[in-house]
Short mmCIF file of C-alpha atoms in Angstrom, two decimals:
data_model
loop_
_atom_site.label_atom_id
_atom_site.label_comp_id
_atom_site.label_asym_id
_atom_site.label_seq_id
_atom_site.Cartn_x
_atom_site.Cartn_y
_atom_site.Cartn_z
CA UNK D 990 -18.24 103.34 137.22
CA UNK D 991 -16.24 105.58 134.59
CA UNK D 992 -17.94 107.93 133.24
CA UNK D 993 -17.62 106.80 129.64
CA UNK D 994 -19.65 103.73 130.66
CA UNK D 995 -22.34 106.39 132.04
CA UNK D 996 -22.34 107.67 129.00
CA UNK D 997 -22.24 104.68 126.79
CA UNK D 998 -25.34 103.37 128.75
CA UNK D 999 -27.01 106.39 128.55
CA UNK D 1000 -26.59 106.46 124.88
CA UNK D 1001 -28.27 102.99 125.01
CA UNK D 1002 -30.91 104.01 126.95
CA UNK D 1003 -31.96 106.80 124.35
CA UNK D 1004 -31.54 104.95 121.62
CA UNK D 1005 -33.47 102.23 122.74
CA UNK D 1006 -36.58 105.20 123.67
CA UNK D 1007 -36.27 106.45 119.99
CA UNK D 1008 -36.17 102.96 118.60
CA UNK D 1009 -39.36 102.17 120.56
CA UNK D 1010 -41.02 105.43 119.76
CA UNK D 1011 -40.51 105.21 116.50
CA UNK D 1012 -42.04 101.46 116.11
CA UNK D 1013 -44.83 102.61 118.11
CA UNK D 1014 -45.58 105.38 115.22
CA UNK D 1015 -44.90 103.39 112.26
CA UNK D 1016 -46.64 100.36 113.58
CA UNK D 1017 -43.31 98.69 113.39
CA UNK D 1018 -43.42 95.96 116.48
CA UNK D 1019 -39.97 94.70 115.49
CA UNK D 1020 -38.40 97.96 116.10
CA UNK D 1021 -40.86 98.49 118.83
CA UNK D 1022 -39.23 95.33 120.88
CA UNK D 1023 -35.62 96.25 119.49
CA UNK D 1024 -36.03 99.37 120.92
CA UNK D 1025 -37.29 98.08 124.46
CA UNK D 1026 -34.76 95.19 124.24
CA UNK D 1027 -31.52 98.12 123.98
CA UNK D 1028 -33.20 99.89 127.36
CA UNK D 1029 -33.41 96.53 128.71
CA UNK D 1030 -29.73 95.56 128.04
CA UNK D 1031 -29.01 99.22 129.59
CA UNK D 1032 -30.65 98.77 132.28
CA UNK D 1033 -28.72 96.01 133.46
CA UNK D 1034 -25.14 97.07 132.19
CA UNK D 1035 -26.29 100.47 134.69
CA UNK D 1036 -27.13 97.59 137.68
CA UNK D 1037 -23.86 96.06 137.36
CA UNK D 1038 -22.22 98.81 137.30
CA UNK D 1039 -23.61 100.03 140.65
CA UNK D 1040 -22.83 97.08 142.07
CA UNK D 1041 -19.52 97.32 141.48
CA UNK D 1042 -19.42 100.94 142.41
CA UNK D 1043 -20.82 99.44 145.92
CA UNK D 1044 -17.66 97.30 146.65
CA UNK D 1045 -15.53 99.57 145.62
CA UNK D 1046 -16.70 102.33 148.53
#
């Protein structure tokens, strides 16, 4: 894995914690689920990419 895709998934992966945060304190659950939805798509970009990483070693 490159690491602009570390850091493009990483980027996901926060943005996805302040989305959720920030539902959680405004009672919003739409932004609440967006929020958990962006870690979840992160998540499994990161999964992919280790697999990937694993056949190429």
């Amino acid at each position: 894995m490159g690491l602009d895709d570390k850091m493009k998934n990483a980027a996901e992966d926060a943005t996805g914690k302040i989305k959720e945060a920030t539902g959680k304190a405004t009672d919003d659950k739409s932004l609440e689920a967006e929020g958990k939805g962006d870690q979840a798509k992160s998540d499994i970009k990161q999964a992919g990419e280790n697999v990937k990483d694993a056949f190429k070693h």
